[in-house]
mmCIF file of C-alpha atoms in Angstrom:
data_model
loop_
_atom_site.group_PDB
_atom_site.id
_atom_site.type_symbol
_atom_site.label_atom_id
_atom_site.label_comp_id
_atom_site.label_asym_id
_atom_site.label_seq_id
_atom_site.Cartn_x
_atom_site.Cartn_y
_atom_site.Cartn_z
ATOM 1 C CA UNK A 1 19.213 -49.602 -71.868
ATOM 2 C CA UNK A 2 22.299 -51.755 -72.621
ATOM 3 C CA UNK A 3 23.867 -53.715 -69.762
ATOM 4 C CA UNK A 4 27.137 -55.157 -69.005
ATOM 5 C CA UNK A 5 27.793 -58.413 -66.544
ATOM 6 C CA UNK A 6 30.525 -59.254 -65.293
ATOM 7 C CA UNK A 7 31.055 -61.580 -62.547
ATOM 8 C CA UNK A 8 31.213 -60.696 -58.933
ATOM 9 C CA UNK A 9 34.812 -61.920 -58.661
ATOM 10 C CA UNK A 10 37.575 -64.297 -59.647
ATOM 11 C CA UNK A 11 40.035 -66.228 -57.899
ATOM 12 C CA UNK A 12 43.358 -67.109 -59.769
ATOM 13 C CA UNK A 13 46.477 -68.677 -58.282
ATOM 14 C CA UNK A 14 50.152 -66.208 -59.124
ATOM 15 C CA UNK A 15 51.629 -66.886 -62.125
ATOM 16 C CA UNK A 16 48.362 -68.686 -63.332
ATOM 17 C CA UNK A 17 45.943 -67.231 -65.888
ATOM 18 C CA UNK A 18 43.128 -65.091 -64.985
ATOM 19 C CA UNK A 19 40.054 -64.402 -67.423
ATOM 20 C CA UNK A 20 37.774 -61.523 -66.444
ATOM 21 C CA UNK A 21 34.441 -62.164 -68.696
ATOM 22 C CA UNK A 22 32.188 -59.270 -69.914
ATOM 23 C CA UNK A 23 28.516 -59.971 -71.401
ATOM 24 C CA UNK A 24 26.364 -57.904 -73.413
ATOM 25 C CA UNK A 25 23.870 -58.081 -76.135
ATOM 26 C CA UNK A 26 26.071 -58.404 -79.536
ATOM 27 C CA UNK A 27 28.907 -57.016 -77.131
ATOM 28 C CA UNK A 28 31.200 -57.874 -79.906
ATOM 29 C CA UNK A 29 29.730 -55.165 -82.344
ATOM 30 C CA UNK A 30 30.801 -52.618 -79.875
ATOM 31 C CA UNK A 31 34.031 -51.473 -78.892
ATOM 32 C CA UNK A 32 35.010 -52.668 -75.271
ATOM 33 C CA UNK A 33 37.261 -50.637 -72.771
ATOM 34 C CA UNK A 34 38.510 -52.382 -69.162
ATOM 35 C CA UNK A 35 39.774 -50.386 -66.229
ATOM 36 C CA UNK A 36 41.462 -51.549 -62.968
ATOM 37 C CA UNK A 37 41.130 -49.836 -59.923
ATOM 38 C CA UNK A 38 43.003 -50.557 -56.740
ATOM 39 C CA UNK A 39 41.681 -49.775 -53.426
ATOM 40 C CA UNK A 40 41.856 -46.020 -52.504
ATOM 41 C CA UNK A 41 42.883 -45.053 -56.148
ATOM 42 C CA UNK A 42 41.338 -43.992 -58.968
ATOM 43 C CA UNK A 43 40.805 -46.479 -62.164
ATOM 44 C CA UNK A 44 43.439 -46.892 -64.710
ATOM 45 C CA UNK A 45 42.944 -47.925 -68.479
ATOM 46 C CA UNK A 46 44.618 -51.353 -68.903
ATOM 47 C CA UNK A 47 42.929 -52.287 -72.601
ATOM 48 C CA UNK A 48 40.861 -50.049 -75.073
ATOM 49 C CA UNK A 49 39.369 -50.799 -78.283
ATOM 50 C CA UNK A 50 38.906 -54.548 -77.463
ATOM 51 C CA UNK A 51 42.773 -55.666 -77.189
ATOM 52 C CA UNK A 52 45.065 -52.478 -77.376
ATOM 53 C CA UNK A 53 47.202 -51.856 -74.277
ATOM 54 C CA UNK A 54 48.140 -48.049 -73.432
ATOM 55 C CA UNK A 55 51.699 -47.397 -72.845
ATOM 56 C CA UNK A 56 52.916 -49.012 -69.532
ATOM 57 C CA UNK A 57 50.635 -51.879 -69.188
ATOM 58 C CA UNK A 58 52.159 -54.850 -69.467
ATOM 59 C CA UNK A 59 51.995 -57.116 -71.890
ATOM 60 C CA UNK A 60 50.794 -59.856 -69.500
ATOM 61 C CA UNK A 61 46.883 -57.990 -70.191
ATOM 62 C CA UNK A 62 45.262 -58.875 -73.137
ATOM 63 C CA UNK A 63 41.772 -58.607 -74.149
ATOM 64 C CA UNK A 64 39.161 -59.946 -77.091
ATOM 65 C CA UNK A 65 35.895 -59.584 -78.088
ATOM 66 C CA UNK A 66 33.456 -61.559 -79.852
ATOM 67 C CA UNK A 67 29.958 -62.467 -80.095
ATOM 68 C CA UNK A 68 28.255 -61.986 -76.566
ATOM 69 C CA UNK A 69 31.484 -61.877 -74.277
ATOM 70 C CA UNK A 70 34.070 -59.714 -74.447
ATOM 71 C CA UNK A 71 37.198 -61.352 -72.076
ATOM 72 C CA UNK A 72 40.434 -59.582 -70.131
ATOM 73 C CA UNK A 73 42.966 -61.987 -69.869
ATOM 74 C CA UNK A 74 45.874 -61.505 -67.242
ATOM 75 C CA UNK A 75 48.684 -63.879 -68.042
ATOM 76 C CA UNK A 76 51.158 -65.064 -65.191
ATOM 77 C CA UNK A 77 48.983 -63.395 -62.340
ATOM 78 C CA UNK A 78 51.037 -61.362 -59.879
ATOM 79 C CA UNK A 79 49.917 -60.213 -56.287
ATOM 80 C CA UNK A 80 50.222 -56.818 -57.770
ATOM 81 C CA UNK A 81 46.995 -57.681 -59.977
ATOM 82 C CA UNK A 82 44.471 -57.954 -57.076
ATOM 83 C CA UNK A 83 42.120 -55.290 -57.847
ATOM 84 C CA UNK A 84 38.888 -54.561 -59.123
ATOM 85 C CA UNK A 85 38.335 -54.686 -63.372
ATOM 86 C CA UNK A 86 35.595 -52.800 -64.979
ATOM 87 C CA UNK A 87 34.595 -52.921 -68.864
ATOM 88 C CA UNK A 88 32.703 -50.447 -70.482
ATOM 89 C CA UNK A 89 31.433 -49.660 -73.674
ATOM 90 C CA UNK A 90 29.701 -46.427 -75.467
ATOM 91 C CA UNK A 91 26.231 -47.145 -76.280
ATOM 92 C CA UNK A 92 25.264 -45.591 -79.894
ATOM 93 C CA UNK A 93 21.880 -46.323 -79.586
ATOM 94 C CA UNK A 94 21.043 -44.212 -76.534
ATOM 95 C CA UNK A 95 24.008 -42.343 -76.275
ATOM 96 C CA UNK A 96 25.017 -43.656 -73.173
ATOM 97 C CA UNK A 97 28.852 -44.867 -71.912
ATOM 98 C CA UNK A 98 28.045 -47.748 -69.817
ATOM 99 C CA UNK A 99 30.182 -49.566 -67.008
ATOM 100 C CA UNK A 100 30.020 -53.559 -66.080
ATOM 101 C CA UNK A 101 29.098 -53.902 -62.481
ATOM 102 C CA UNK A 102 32.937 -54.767 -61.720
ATOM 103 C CA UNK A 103 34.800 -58.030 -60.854
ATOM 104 C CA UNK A 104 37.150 -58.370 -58.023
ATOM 105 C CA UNK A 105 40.163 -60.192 -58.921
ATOM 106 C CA UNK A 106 41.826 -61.617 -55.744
ATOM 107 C CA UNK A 107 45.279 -63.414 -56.125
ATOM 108 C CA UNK A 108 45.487 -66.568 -53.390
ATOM 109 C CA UNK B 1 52.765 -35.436 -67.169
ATOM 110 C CA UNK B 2 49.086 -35.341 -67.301
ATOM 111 C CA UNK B 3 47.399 -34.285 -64.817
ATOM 112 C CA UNK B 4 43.542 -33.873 -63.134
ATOM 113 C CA UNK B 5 42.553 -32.468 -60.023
ATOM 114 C CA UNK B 6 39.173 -31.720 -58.721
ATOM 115 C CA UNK B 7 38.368 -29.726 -56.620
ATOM 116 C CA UNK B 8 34.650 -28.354 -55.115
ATOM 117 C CA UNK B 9 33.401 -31.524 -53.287
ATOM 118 C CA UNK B 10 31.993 -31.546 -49.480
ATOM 119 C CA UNK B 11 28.524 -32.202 -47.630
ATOM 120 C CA UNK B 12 25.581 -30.718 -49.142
ATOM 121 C CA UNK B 13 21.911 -30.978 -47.200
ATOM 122 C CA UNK B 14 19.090 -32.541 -49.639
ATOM 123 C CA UNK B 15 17.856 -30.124 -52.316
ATOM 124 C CA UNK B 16 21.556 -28.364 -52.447
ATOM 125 C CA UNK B 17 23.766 -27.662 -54.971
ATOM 126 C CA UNK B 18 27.516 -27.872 -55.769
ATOM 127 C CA UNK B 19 29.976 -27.163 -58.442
ATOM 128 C CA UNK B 20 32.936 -29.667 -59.133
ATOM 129 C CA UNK B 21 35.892 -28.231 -61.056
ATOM 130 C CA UNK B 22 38.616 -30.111 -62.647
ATOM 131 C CA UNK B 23 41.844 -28.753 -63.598
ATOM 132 C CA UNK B 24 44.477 -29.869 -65.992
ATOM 133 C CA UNK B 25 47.676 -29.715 -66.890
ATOM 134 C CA UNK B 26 50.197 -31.505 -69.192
ATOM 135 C CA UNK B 27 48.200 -32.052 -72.566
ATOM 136 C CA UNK B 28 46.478 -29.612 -74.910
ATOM 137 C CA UNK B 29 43.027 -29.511 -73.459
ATOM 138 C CA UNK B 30 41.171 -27.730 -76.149
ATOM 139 C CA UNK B 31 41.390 -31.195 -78.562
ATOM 140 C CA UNK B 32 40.191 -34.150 -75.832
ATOM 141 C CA UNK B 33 36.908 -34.698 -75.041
ATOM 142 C CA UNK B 34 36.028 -34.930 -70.968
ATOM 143 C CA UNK B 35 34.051 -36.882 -68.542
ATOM 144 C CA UNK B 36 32.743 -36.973 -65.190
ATOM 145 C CA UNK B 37 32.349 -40.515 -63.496
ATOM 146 C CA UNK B 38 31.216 -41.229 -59.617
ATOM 147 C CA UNK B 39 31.730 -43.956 -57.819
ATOM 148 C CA UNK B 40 29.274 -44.276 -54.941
ATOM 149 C CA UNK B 41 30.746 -45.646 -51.202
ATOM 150 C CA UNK B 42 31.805 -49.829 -51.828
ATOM 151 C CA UNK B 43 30.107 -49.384 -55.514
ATOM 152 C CA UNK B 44 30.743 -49.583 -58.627
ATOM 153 C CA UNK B 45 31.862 -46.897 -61.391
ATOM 154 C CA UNK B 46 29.108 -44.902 -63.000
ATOM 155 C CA UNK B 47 29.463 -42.500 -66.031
ATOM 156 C CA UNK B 48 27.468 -39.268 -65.000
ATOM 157 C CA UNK B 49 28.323 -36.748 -68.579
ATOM 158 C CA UNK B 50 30.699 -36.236 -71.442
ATOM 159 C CA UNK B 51 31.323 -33.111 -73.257
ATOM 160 C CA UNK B 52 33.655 -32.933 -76.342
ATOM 161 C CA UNK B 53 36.664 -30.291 -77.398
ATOM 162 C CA UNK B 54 34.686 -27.819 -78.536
ATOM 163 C CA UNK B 55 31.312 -28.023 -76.082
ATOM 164 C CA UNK B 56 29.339 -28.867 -79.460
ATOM 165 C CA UNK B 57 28.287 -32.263 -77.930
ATOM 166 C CA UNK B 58 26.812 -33.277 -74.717
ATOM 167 C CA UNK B 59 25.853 -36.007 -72.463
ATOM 168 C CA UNK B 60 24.318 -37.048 -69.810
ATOM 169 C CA UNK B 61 23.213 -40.557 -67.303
ATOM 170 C CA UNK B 62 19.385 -40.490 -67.086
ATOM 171 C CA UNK B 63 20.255 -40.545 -63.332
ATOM 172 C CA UNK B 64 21.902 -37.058 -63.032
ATOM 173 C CA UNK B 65 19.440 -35.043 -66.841
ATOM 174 C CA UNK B 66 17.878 -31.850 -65.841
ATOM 175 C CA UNK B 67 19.822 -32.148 -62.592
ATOM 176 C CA UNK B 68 23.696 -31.556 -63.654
ATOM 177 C CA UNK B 69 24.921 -29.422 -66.493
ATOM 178 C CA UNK B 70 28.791 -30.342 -67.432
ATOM 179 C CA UNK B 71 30.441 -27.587 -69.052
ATOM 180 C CA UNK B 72 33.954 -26.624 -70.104
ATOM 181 C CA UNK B 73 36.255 -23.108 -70.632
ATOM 182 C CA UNK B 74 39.274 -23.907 -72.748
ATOM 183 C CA UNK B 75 40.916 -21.067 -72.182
ATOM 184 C CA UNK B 76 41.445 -21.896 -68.310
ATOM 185 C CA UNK B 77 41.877 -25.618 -69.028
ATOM 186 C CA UNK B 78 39.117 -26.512 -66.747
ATOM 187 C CA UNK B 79 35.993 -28.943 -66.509
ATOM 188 C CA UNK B 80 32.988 -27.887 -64.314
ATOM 189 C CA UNK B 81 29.754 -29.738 -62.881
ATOM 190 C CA UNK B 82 27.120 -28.078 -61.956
ATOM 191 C CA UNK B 83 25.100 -30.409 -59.483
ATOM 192 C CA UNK B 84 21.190 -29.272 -58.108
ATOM 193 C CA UNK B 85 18.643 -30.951 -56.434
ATOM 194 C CA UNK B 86 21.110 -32.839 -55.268
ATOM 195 C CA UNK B 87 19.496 -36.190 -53.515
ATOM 196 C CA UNK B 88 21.234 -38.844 -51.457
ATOM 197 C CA UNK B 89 21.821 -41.161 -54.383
ATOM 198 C CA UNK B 90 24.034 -38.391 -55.335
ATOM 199 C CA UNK B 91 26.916 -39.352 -52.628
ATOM 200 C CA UNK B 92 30.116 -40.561 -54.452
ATOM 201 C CA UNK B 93 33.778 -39.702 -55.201
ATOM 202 C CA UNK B 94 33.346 -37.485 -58.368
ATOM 203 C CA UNK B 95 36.162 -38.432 -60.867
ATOM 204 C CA UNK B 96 37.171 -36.095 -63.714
ATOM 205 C CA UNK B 97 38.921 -38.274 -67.050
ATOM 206 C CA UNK B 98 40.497 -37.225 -70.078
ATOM 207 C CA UNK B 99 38.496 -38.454 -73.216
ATOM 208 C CA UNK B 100 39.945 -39.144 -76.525
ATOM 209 C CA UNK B 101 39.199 -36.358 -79.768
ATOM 210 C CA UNK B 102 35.394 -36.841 -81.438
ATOM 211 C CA UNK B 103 32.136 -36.062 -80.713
ATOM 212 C CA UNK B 104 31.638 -38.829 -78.659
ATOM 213 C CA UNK B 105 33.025 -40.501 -75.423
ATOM 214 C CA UNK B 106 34.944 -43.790 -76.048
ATOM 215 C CA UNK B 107 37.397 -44.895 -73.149
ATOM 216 C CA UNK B 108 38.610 -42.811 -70.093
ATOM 217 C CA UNK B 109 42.337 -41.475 -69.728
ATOM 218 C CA UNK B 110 43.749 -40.410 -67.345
ATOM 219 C CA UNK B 111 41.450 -39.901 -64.258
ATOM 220 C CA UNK B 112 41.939 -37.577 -61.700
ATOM 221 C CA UNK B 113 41.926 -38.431 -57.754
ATOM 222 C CA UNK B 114 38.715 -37.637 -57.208
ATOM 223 C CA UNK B 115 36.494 -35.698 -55.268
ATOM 224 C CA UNK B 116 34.042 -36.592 -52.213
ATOM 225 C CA UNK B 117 30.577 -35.221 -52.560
ATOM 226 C CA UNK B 118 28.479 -35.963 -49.547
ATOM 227 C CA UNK B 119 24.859 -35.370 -49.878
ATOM 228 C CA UNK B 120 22.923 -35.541 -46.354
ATOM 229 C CA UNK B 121 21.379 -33.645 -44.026
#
């Protein structure tokens, strides 16, 4: 079955630039979806369909995918960001939606 | 506003069963697809079924086939699980999310709060 890494977690300083990575098998055939999720509450959609932001996410989350790696990028980090990130994808080929294992993003 | 709310979570002994409902609110739910996902205790998400607008497609994690049928009455704007032979493995918080329109599940939105299934004897 397809599988999604991500790393365990990433450190970023505020206002710095934060890059959340996301590896799969010709990842960049497939469309890629990334979720945060704050402690005690349930996931929100922060980028679907590789790059596009729903309404209210700032603009400061941006996301591409190519190749192997799909990447969310959080520009000018903010204390508010520290949470965990989660891609997923929908597998055509088994017909399965699939989750990366998560990365904790902690703000120093 | 859109809104999700489970309900029908608690402790169920080994062997049990349970049904989860979600109900919602705000958006036409007769043209969105929708999803269960669980999130085990300190874990990670995992999808557990899909079923689109109009029940004609279904799907399932290989972890929860022949266990857990998802199912879905328009009319009352609801989303059900049925869980049996419920095992251990099965303890998570249960979310319900909005899909997008199709036959198949692309990216989760909204999710509801959740609900706490407990699986132990």
């Amino acid at each position: 079955s397809y599988v999604l890494t991500q790393p365990p977690s990433v450190s970023v300083a505020p206002g710095k630039t934060a890059r959340i990575t996301c590896g799969g098998n010709n990842i960049g055939s497939k469309s890629v979806h990334w979720y945060q999720q704050k402690p005690g509450q349930a996931p929100v959609l922060v980028i679907y369909y590789d790059s596009d932001r729903p309404s209210g996410i700032p603009e400061r989350f941006s996301g591409s995918n190519s190749g192997n790696t799909a990447t969310l990028t959080i520009s000018r980090v903010e204390a508010g960001d520290e949470a965990d990130y989660y891609c997923q994808v929908w597998d055509s080929s088994s017909d399965l939606v699939v989750f990366g294992g998560g990365t904790k993003l902690t703000v120093l | 506003e859109v809104q999700l709310v489970e309900s029908g979570g608690g402790l169920v002994k080994p062997g049990g069963s349970l049904r989860l409902s979600c109900a919602a609110s705000g958006f036409t739910f007769s043209s969105y697809s929708m999803n269960w996902v669980r999130q085990a205790p300190g874990k990670g998400l995992e999808w557990v079924s899909s079923i689109s607008s109009s029940s004609s497609y279904i799907y399932y994690a290989d972890s929860v086939k022949g266990r857990f049928t998802i199912s879905r009455d328009n009319a009352k704007n609801s989303l059900y699980l049925q869980m049996n032979s419920l095992r251990a493995e099965d303890t998570a918080v249960y979310y319900c999310a909005r899909g997008v329109s199709g036959s198949y599940p692309e990216w989760f939105d909204p999710w509801g709060q959740g609900t706490l299934v407990t699986v132990s004897s």
